[in-house]
Amino acid sequence: MNTDAPWPELSQAVPRVLAMQTKLHRWAAADPGRRFDDLANLVYDPAFLTVAWDRVRGNAGARTAGVDQIAPRSVGDGAGELLADLRRELKAGQFSPERVREKTIPKTSGKLRRLGIPTTRDRVVQAALKLVLEPIFEADFQPCSYGFRPRRRAQDAIAEIHYLASPTRNYEWVFEADIEACFDQIDHSALLGRVRHRIGDKRVLSWVTAFLKAGVLSEDGLNRETITGTPQGGILSPLLANIALSVLDEHFAAKWAALGPSWTRAKRRRAGQPVMKLVRYADDFVILLHGQRGDAEALWDEVGAVLAPMGLRLSVAKTRVCHIDDGFDFLGWRIQRRRWAGRTGKKAIYTYPAKKALASIVDKVRTLTRRASHRTLADLLRRINPVLRGWCTYFRHGVSSRTFGYVDHYAFWRIVGWLRKRHPRLNMHTLVRRFLPGWKIRAEGIEFFRPTAVAIERYRYRGTRIPTPWTSATTAA
């Protein structure tokens, strides 16, 4: 690309970036041993910076500022000057990232998750780096990985588990794993070593290293060095985490390949040899195994040995072995083999919202329908409808109709309760006539979203035929 070209409009920049990404992905896929030595000029190319800025500004965290106290949404007309300064610094080798601002948020377990929020300038550079690096590493990533990858989603991971555990495959034993503080413990040297397998450009490597070692400004105002890990909250962090955790994907892909073709695998299964498949979503993963419980228990040492060079270890408290008939939770779903309703003697794999996921949406509804939370019914509906719609959209591919009915009933009567508290002088008859005509909740043209109206449909298992943005479904097969 011509790095001296004038700044393009976004409509011009997007196809230019996509065309270059397609080339990078094709070159990487054609030659697994190729190292890319001339990438820095792409990072500060006007088209890449323009697309990077659009993604940063459109990100969900664009209203949150880093240590510079500048949120991307507040930049406004100064974006052109910001990008020009960044390009000049990157070309001259003068760019240096700031510390990330630490922010803790509660986890469902009751513990705290530490996020690292970069400055606006750093976010743009990270986004540009991701635009360049992602097509290259996507050529190497295994199909068993689904988290933070383009055109892949949690439903794909659940669909593969459903596929593997169903007859006639019957992967019955489950090694349900949790990595202890994964994002905080990744070894920098090991991670950069994996990056160097593909990237030979010293400037790009120096920028990745600088982001890893930028440091943290804690909530109590203390500066802390980052010796290990890649901070959650950074645009580049999910890609770097996938690069690190791909050691796990490659290990089990090699074991699967060593079993030979399908007829050989079937013969080994009949002989009692364990056969296993990994399904990973970021740092959450399960290993499904056809064999004995002892074979699954042996994975403790095997997985631990694979993760150790990356500075990672399994959580003793959260890692366990279970049978598919007992069920397990994964990505908010409860997955369990149970008696098939209406089919005598037959069993099927059921996937439905886990208790924690149900408790989470109930808690959100309860919080949103507190008496003083909104001034008008329309305000309440504007807040609660997207929450319910998003939750139901995620879980509509499982056996969720009864759960949706419960959520619908709970949310409906919480809103009715909110109305009664907001209008204590109105009796129920007047309240229904004024706010609930026909027992439908609506205000200012906004109608309450009903979870029971969401259609339940099975998600189609796509196998390895999941195209990237740079390939077609045909070439991905």
Coordinates of N, CA and C in Angstrom, one line a residue, residues 126-306:
Q126 N -3.4 -0.4 18.9 CA -3.7 -1.8 19.1 C -4.7 -2.3 18.1
A127 N -5.7 -1.5 17.8 CA -6.7 -1.9 16.7 C -6.0 -2.1 15.4
A128 N -5.1 -1.2 15.0 CA -4.3 -1.3 13.8 C -3.5 -2.5 13.8
L129 N -2.8 -2.8 14.9 CA -2.0 -4.0 15.0 C -2.8 -5.3 14.8
K130 N -4.0 -5.3 15.4 CA -4.9 -6.4 15.3 C -5.3 -6.6 13.8
L131 N -5.6 -5.5 13.1 CA -6.0 -5.6 11.7 C -5.0 -6.3 10.9
V132 N -3.7 -6.1 11.3 CA -2.6 -6.6 10.5 C -2.3 -8.1 10.9
L133 N -2.3 -8.3 12.2 CA -1.8 -9.6 12.7 C -2.9 -10.7 12.7
E134 N -4.2 -10.3 12.9 CA -5.2 -11.3 13.0 C -5.4 -12.2 11.7
P135 N -5.3 -11.7 10.5 CA -5.4 -12.6 9.3 C -4.3 -13.6 9.2
I136 N -3.1 -13.2 9.7 CA -2.0 -14.1 9.7 C -2.2 -15.3 10.6
F137 N -2.5 -15.0 11.9 CA -2.6 -16.0 12.9 C -3.9 -16.8 12.7
E138 N -4.9 -16.3 12.1 CA -6.1 -17.0 11.9 C -5.9 -18.2 10.9
A139 N -4.8 -18.1 10.1 CA -4.5 -19.2 9.2 C -3.9 -20.4 10.0
D140 N -3.4 -20.1 11.2 CA -2.8 -21.2 12.0 C -3.8 -21.7 13.1
F141 N -4.8 -20.9 13.5 CA -5.6 -21.4 14.6 C -6.4 -22.6 14.2
Q142 N -6.7 -23.4 15.2 CA -7.4 -24.7 15.0 C -8.9 -24.5 15.1
P143 N -9.7 -25.3 14.4 CA -11.2 -25.1 14.4 C -11.8 -25.4 15.7
C144 N -11.1 -25.9 16.7 CA -11.7 -26.2 18.0 C -11.8 -24.9 18.9
S145 N -11.2 -23.8 18.4 CA -11.2 -22.6 19.2 C -12.3 -21.6 18.7
Y146 N -13.1 -21.1 19.6 CA -14.2 -20.3 19.1 C -14.3 -18.8 19.7
G147 N -13.5 -18.6 20.8 CA -13.7 -17.3 21.4 C -12.8 -16.2 20.8
F148 N -13.4 -15.0 20.7 CA -12.8 -13.8 20.1 C -12.1 -14.1 18.8
R149 N -12.8 -14.8 17.9 CA -12.4 -15.0 16.6 C -13.5 -14.6 15.6
P150 N -13.1 -14.0 14.5 CA -14.1 -13.5 13.5 C -15.1 -14.6 13.1
R151 N -16.4 -14.2 13.1 CA -17.4 -15.1 12.6 C -17.6 -16.4 13.4
R152 N -17.1 -16.4 14.6 CA -17.3 -17.6 15.4 C -17.9 -17.1 16.7
R153 N -18.7 -17.9 17.4 CA -19.4 -17.5 18.5 C -19.6 -18.6 19.5
A154 N -20.1 -18.3 20.7 CA -20.3 -19.3 21.7 C -21.2 -20.4 21.3
Q155 N -22.2 -20.1 20.5 CA -23.2 -21.1 20.0 C -22.5 -22.2 19.2
D156 N -21.4 -21.8 18.5 CA -20.7 -22.9 17.7 C -20.0 -23.9 18.7
A157 N -19.4 -23.4 19.8 CA -18.8 -24.2 20.8 C -19.8 -25.2 21.4
I158 N -21.0 -24.6 21.7 CA -22.1 -25.5 22.3 C -22.6 -26.5 21.3
A159 N -22.7 -26.1 20.1 CA -23.1 -27.0 19.0 C -22.2 -28.2 18.8
E160 N -20.8 -27.9 18.9 CA -19.9 -29.0 18.7 C -19.9 -29.9 19.9
I161 N -20.1 -29.4 21.1 CA -20.3 -30.3 22.3 C -21.5 -31.2 22.1
H162 N -22.6 -30.6 21.7 CA -23.8 -31.3 21.5 C -23.6 -32.4 20.4
Y163 N -22.9 -32.1 19.4 CA -22.6 -33.0 18.3 C -21.8 -34.2 18.8
L164 N -20.7 -33.9 19.6 CA -19.8 -34.9 20.0 C -20.4 -35.9 21.1
A165 N -21.3 -35.3 21.9 CA -21.9 -36.1 23.0 C -23.1 -36.9 22.5
S166 N -23.6 -36.6 21.4 CA -24.8 -37.3 20.9 C -24.5 -38.6 20.3
P167 N -25.5 -39.5 20.2 CA -25.2 -40.8 19.5 C -25.0 -40.4 18.0
T168 N -24.1 -41.1 17.3 CA -23.4 -42.3 17.7 C -22.0 -42.1 18.2
R169 N -21.7 -40.8 18.4 CA -20.3 -40.4 18.8 C -20.1 -40.7 20.3
N170 N -21.0 -40.3 21.1 CA -21.1 -40.7 22.5 C -19.8 -40.4 23.3
Y171 N -19.3 -39.1 23.2 CA -18.2 -38.7 24.1 C -18.8 -38.4 25.4
E172 N -18.6 -39.4 26.4 CA -19.4 -39.3 27.6 C -18.6 -38.7 28.8
W173 N -17.3 -38.7 28.8 CA -16.6 -38.1 29.9 C -16.1 -36.7 29.6
V174 N -16.2 -35.9 30.5 CA -15.9 -34.4 30.3 C -14.9 -34.0 31.3
F175 N -13.8 -33.4 30.8 CA -12.8 -32.8 31.6 C -13.1 -31.3 31.5
E176 N -13.7 -30.8 32.5 CA -14.2 -29.4 32.6 C -13.1 -28.5 33.3
A177 N -12.4 -27.7 32.5 CA -11.2 -27.0 33.0 C -11.4 -25.5 33.2
D178 N -10.6 -25.0 34.1 CA -10.5 -23.6 34.3 C -9.1 -23.2 34.6
I179 N -8.6 -22.2 33.9 CA -7.2 -21.8 34.0 C -7.1 -20.7 35.1
E180 N -6.2 -20.8 36.0 CA -6.0 -19.8 37.1 C -5.5 -18.5 36.5
A181 N -6.4 -17.4 36.6 CA -6.0 -16.1 36.2 C -5.2 -16.1 34.9
C182 N -5.9 -16.6 33.9 CA -5.2 -16.8 32.6 C -4.6 -15.5 32.0
F183 N -5.4 -14.4 31.9 CA -4.9 -13.2 31.3 C -3.8 -12.6 32.1
D184 N -3.8 -12.8 33.4 CA -2.8 -12.2 34.2 C -1.4 -12.9 34.3
Q185 N -1.5 -14.2 33.9 CA -0.3 -15.1 34.1 C 0.5 -15.5 32.9
I186 N 0.0 -15.1 31.7 CA 0.7 -15.6 30.5 C 2.1 -15.1 30.5
D187 N 3.1 -16.0 30.3 CA 4.5 -15.6 30.3 C 4.8 -14.8 29.0
H188 N 5.4 -13.7 29.2 CA 5.7 -12.8 28.0 C 6.7 -13.4 27.1
S189 N 7.7 -14.0 27.6 CA 8.8 -14.6 26.7 C 8.2 -15.7 25.8
A190 N 7.4 -16.6 26.5 CA 6.8 -17.7 25.7 C 5.8 -17.2 24.7
L191 N 5.0 -16.2 25.1 CA 4.0 -15.6 24.1 C 4.7 -14.9 22.9
L192 N 5.7 -14.1 23.2 CA 6.5 -13.5 22.1 C 7.2 -14.5 21.3
G193 N 7.6 -15.6 21.8 CA 8.3 -16.6 21.0 C 7.3 -17.2 20.0
R194 N 6.0 -17.3 20.4 CA 5.0 -17.8 19.5 C 4.7 -16.8 18.4
V195 N 4.7 -15.5 18.8 CA 4.4 -14.5 17.9 C 5.6 -14.4 16.8
R196 N 6.8 -14.6 17.3 CA 8.0 -14.6 16.4 C 8.0 -15.7 15.3
H197 N 7.2 -16.8 15.6 CA 7.1 -17.8 14.6 C 6.6 -17.3 13.3
R198 N 5.7 -16.3 13.4 CA 5.1 -15.7 12.2 C 5.6 -14.3 11.9
I199 N 5.9 -13.6 12.8 CA 6.3 -12.2 12.6 C 7.8 -11.9 12.8
G200 N 8.4 -11.4 11.7 CA 9.8 -11.1 11.8 C 10.1 -9.6 11.8
D201 N 9.0 -8.8 11.6 CA 9.2 -7.3 11.6 C 9.5 -6.9 13.0
K202 N 10.7 -6.3 13.2 CA 11.2 -5.9 14.5 C 10.4 -4.8 15.1
R203 N 9.9 -3.9 14.3 CA 9.1 -2.8 14.8 C 7.7 -3.3 15.3
V204 N 7.1 -4.2 14.6 CA 5.8 -4.7 15.1 C 6.1 -5.5 16.4
L205 N 7.1 -6.3 16.5 CA 7.4 -7.0 17.7 C 7.7 -6.1 18.9
S206 N 8.3 -4.9 18.6 CA 8.6 -4.0 19.7 C 7.3 -3.3 20.2
W207 N 6.4 -3.1 19.3 CA 5.1 -2.5 19.7 C 4.3 -3.5 20.5
V208 N 4.3 -4.7 20.1 CA 3.6 -5.8 20.9 C 4.2 -5.9 22.3
T209 N 5.6 -5.9 22.3 CA 6.3 -6.0 23.6 C 6.0 -4.8 24.5
A210 N 5.9 -3.6 23.9 CA 5.7 -2.4 24.6 C 4.3 -2.4 25.3
F211 N 3.3 -2.9 24.6 CA 2.0 -3.0 25.1 C 1.9 -4.0 26.3
L212 N 2.7 -5.1 26.1 CA 2.7 -6.1 27.2 C 3.3 -5.6 28.5
K213 N 4.3 -4.7 28.3 CA 5.1 -4.3 29.5 C 4.8 -2.8 29.9
A214 N 3.6 -2.3 29.4 CA 3.3 -0.9 29.6 C 3.1 -0.5 31.1
G215 N 2.6 -1.5 31.9 CA 2.4 -1.2 33.3 C 0.9 -0.9 33.5
V216 N 0.6 -0.7 34.8 CA -0.8 -0.5 35.2 C -0.8 0.6 36.3
L217 N -1.8 1.5 36.1 CA -2.1 2.5 37.2 C -3.3 1.9 37.9
S218 N -3.1 1.5 39.2 CA -4.1 0.8 39.9 C -5.2 1.8 40.4
E219 N -6.3 1.3 40.9 CA -7.4 2.2 41.3 C -7.0 3.0 42.5
D220 N -6.1 2.6 43.3 CA -5.6 3.4 44.5 C -4.4 4.3 44.1
G221 N -4.2 4.5 42.8 CA -3.2 5.4 42.3 C -1.7 5.0 42.3
L222 N -1.5 3.7 42.4 CA -0.1 3.1 42.4 C 0.2 2.6 41.0
N223 N 1.5 2.9 40.7 CA 2.0 2.3 39.4 C 2.6 0.9 39.6
R224 N 2.1 0.0 38.8 CA 2.6 -1.4 38.9 C 3.1 -1.9 37.6
E225 N 4.3 -2.5 37.6 CA 4.8 -3.1 36.4 C 4.1 -4.4 36.0
T226 N 4.1 -4.7 34.7 CA 3.4 -5.9 34.2 C 4.5 -6.8 33.8
I227 N 4.8 -7.8 34.6 CA 5.9 -8.8 34.3 C 5.3 -9.9 33.5
T228 N 4.1 -10.3 33.8 CA 3.4 -11.3 33.1 C 2.0 -10.8 32.6
G229 N 1.4 -11.6 31.7 CA 0.0 -11.3 31.4 C -0.2 -10.3 30.3
T230 N -1.5 -10.3 29.8 CA -1.9 -9.3 28.9 C -3.2 -8.7 29.4
P231 N -3.3 -7.4 29.7 CA -4.5 -6.9 30.4 C -5.8 -7.1 29.7
Q232 N -6.8 -7.6 30.4 CA -8.2 -7.7 29.8 C -8.7 -6.3 29.7
G233 N -9.3 -6.0 28.6 CA -9.8 -4.7 28.3 C -9.1 -4.1 27.1
G234 N -7.9 -4.6 26.8 CA -7.2 -4.1 25.6 C -7.7 -4.8 24.3
I235 N -7.7 -4.1 23.2 CA -8.2 -4.6 22.0 C -7.3 -5.7 21.5
L236 N -6.0 -5.7 21.7 CA -5.1 -6.7 21.2 C -5.0 -7.9 22.1
S237 N -5.5 -7.8 23.4 CA -5.3 -8.9 24.4 C -6.0 -10.2 24.0
P238 N -7.3 -10.2 23.5 CA -7.9 -11.5 23.1 C -7.1 -12.2 22.0
L239 N -6.5 -11.5 21.1 CA -5.7 -12.2 20.0 C -4.5 -12.8 20.6
L240 N -3.8 -12.0 21.5 CA -2.6 -12.5 22.1 C -2.9 -13.7 23.0
A241 N -4.0 -13.7 23.7 CA -4.4 -14.8 24.6 C -4.7 -16.0 23.7
N242 N -5.3 -15.9 22.5 CA -5.5 -17.0 21.7 C -4.2 -17.6 21.1
I243 N -3.3 -16.7 20.8 CA -2.0 -17.1 20.4 C -1.3 -18.0 21.4
A244 N -1.4 -17.5 22.7 CA -0.8 -18.3 23.8 C -1.5 -19.6 24.0
L245 N -2.8 -19.6 24.0 CA -3.6 -20.8 24.3 C -3.7 -21.8 23.1
S246 N -3.2 -21.4 22.0 CA -3.3 -22.3 20.8 C -2.3 -23.4 21.0
V247 N -1.4 -23.3 22.0 CA -0.6 -24.5 22.4 C -1.4 -25.7 22.7
L248 N -2.5 -25.4 23.4 CA -3.5 -26.4 23.8 C -4.2 -27.0 22.6
D249 N -4.6 -26.1 21.7 CA -5.3 -26.6 20.5 C -4.4 -27.5 19.6
E250 N -3.2 -27.0 19.5 CA -2.3 -27.8 18.6 C -1.9 -29.1 19.2
H251 N -1.8 -29.2 20.6 CA -1.5 -30.5 21.2 C -2.6 -31.5 20.9
F252 N -3.9 -31.1 21.1 CA -5.0 -32.1 20.9 C -5.3 -32.3 19.5
A253 N -5.0 -31.3 18.6 CA -5.2 -31.6 17.2 C -4.1 -32.6 16.7
A254 N -2.9 -32.5 17.3 CA -1.9 -33.5 16.9 C -2.3 -34.9 17.4
K255 N -2.9 -35.0 18.6 CA -3.3 -36.3 19.1 C -4.4 -36.9 18.2
W256 N -5.3 -36.0 17.8 CA -6.4 -36.4 16.9 C -5.9 -36.9 15.6
A257 N -4.9 -36.2 15.0 CA -4.4 -36.5 13.7 C -3.6 -37.9 13.8
A258 N -3.0 -38.1 14.9 CA -2.2 -39.4 15.1 C -3.1 -40.6 15.1
L259 N -4.4 -40.4 15.4 CA -5.4 -41.5 15.4 C -5.7 -42.1 14.0
G260 N -5.3 -41.3 13.0 CA -5.5 -41.7 11.6 C -6.9 -41.4 11.1
P261 N -7.3 -42.0 10.0 CA -8.7 -41.7 9.4 C -9.8 -42.3 10.2
S262 N -11.0 -42.0 9.8 CA -12.2 -42.3 10.7 C -12.3 -43.8 11.0
W263 N -12.0 -44.6 10.0 CA -12.2 -46.1 10.2 C -11.1 -46.6 11.3
T264 N -9.9 -45.9 11.3 CA -8.9 -46.3 12.3 C -9.3 -45.8 13.7
R265 N -9.9 -44.6 13.7 CA -10.4 -44.1 15.0 C -11.5 -45.0 15.6
A266 N -12.4 -45.5 14.7 CA -13.5 -46.3 15.2 C -12.9 -47.7 15.7
K267 N -11.9 -48.2 15.0 CA -11.3 -49.5 15.4 C -10.6 -49.3 16.8
R268 N -9.9 -48.2 17.0 CA -9.3 -47.9 18.3 C -10.3 -47.7 19.4
R269 N -11.4 -47.1 19.1 CA -12.5 -46.9 20.1 C -13.0 -48.2 20.5
R270 N -13.2 -49.1 19.6 CA -13.8 -50.5 19.9 C -12.8 -51.2 20.7
A271 N -11.5 -51.0 20.5 CA -10.5 -51.6 21.3 C -10.3 -51.0 22.7
G272 N -11.0 -50.0 23.0 CA -10.9 -49.3 24.3 C -9.9 -48.2 24.4
Q273 N -9.3 -47.8 23.3 CA -8.3 -46.7 23.4 C -9.1 -45.4 23.5
P274 N -8.7 -44.5 24.4 CA -9.4 -43.3 24.6 C -9.3 -42.4 23.3
V275 N -10.4 -41.7 23.0 CA -10.4 -40.7 21.9 C -11.0 -39.4 22.5
M276 N -10.3 -38.3 22.2 CA -10.8 -37.1 22.9 C -10.8 -35.9 21.9
K277 N -11.6 -34.9 22.2 CA -11.7 -33.7 21.4 C -11.8 -32.5 22.4
L278 N -11.1 -31.4 22.0 CA -11.0 -30.2 22.8 C -12.0 -29.2 22.2
V279 N -12.7 -28.5 23.0 CA -13.6 -27.4 22.6 C -13.2 -26.2 23.5
R280 N -12.7 -25.1 22.9 CA -12.2 -24.0 23.7 C -12.9 -22.7 23.3
Y281 N -13.2 -21.9 24.3 CA -13.7 -20.5 24.0 C -12.9 -19.6 24.9
A282 N -11.9 -18.9 24.3 CA -10.9 -18.1 25.0 C -10.2 -19.0 26.1
D283 N -10.3 -18.6 27.4 CA -9.6 -19.4 28.4 C -10.6 -20.4 29.1
D284 N -11.8 -20.6 28.6 CA -12.7 -21.6 29.0 C -12.7 -22.8 28.0
F285 N -12.5 -24.0 28.5 CA -12.5 -25.1 27.6 C -12.9 -26.4 28.3
V286 N -13.4 -27.3 27.5 CA -13.7 -28.7 28.0 C -13.0 -29.6 27.0
I287 N -12.7 -30.8 27.5 CA -12.2 -31.9 26.7 C -13.2 -33.1 26.8
L288 N -13.8 -33.4 25.7 CA -14.8 -34.5 25.7 C -14.1 -35.8 25.3
L289 N -14.3 -36.9 26.0 CA -13.5 -38.1 25.9 C -14.4 -39.3 25.8
H290 N -14.1 -40.2 24.8 CA -14.7 -41.5 24.7 C -13.7 -42.5 25.3
G291 N -14.0 -43.0 26.4 CA -13.1 -43.9 27.1 C -13.6 -44.1 28.5
Q292 N -12.7 -44.2 29.5 CA -13.0 -44.4 30.9 C -12.7 -43.2 31.7
R293 N -13.2 -43.2 32.9 CA -13.0 -42.1 33.8 C -11.5 -41.9 34.1
G294 N -10.8 -43.0 34.2 CA -9.3 -42.9 34.5 C -8.6 -42.1 33.4
D295 N -9.1 -42.3 32.1 CA -8.5 -41.6 31.0 C -8.7 -40.1 31.1
A296 N -9.9 -39.7 31.6 CA -10.2 -38.3 31.8 C -9.4 -37.7 33.0
E297 N -9.2 -38.5 34.0 CA -8.5 -38.0 35.2 C -7.0 -37.8 34.8
A298 N -6.5 -38.6 33.9 CA -5.1 -38.5 33.5 C -4.8 -37.1 32.8
L299 N -5.9 -36.5 32.3 CA -5.7 -35.2 31.6 C -5.2 -34.1 32.5
W300 N -5.4 -34.2 33.8 CA -4.9 -33.3 34.8 C -3.4 -33.0 34.5
D301 N -2.6 -34.1 34.5 CA -1.2 -33.9 34.3 C -0.9 -33.5 32.9
E302 N -1.6 -34.1 31.9 CA -1.3 -33.8 30.5 C -1.5 -32.4 30.2
V303 N -2.7 -31.9 30.5 CA -3.0 -30.5 30.2 C -2.1 -29.5 31.0
G304 N -1.8 -29.9 32.3 CA -0.9 -29.1 33.1 C 0.5 -28.9 32.4
A305 N 1.0 -30.0 31.9 CA 2.3 -30.0 31.2 C 2.3 -29.2 29.9
V306 N 1.1 -29.2 29.2 CA 1.0 -28.3 28.0 C 1.0 -26.8 28.3

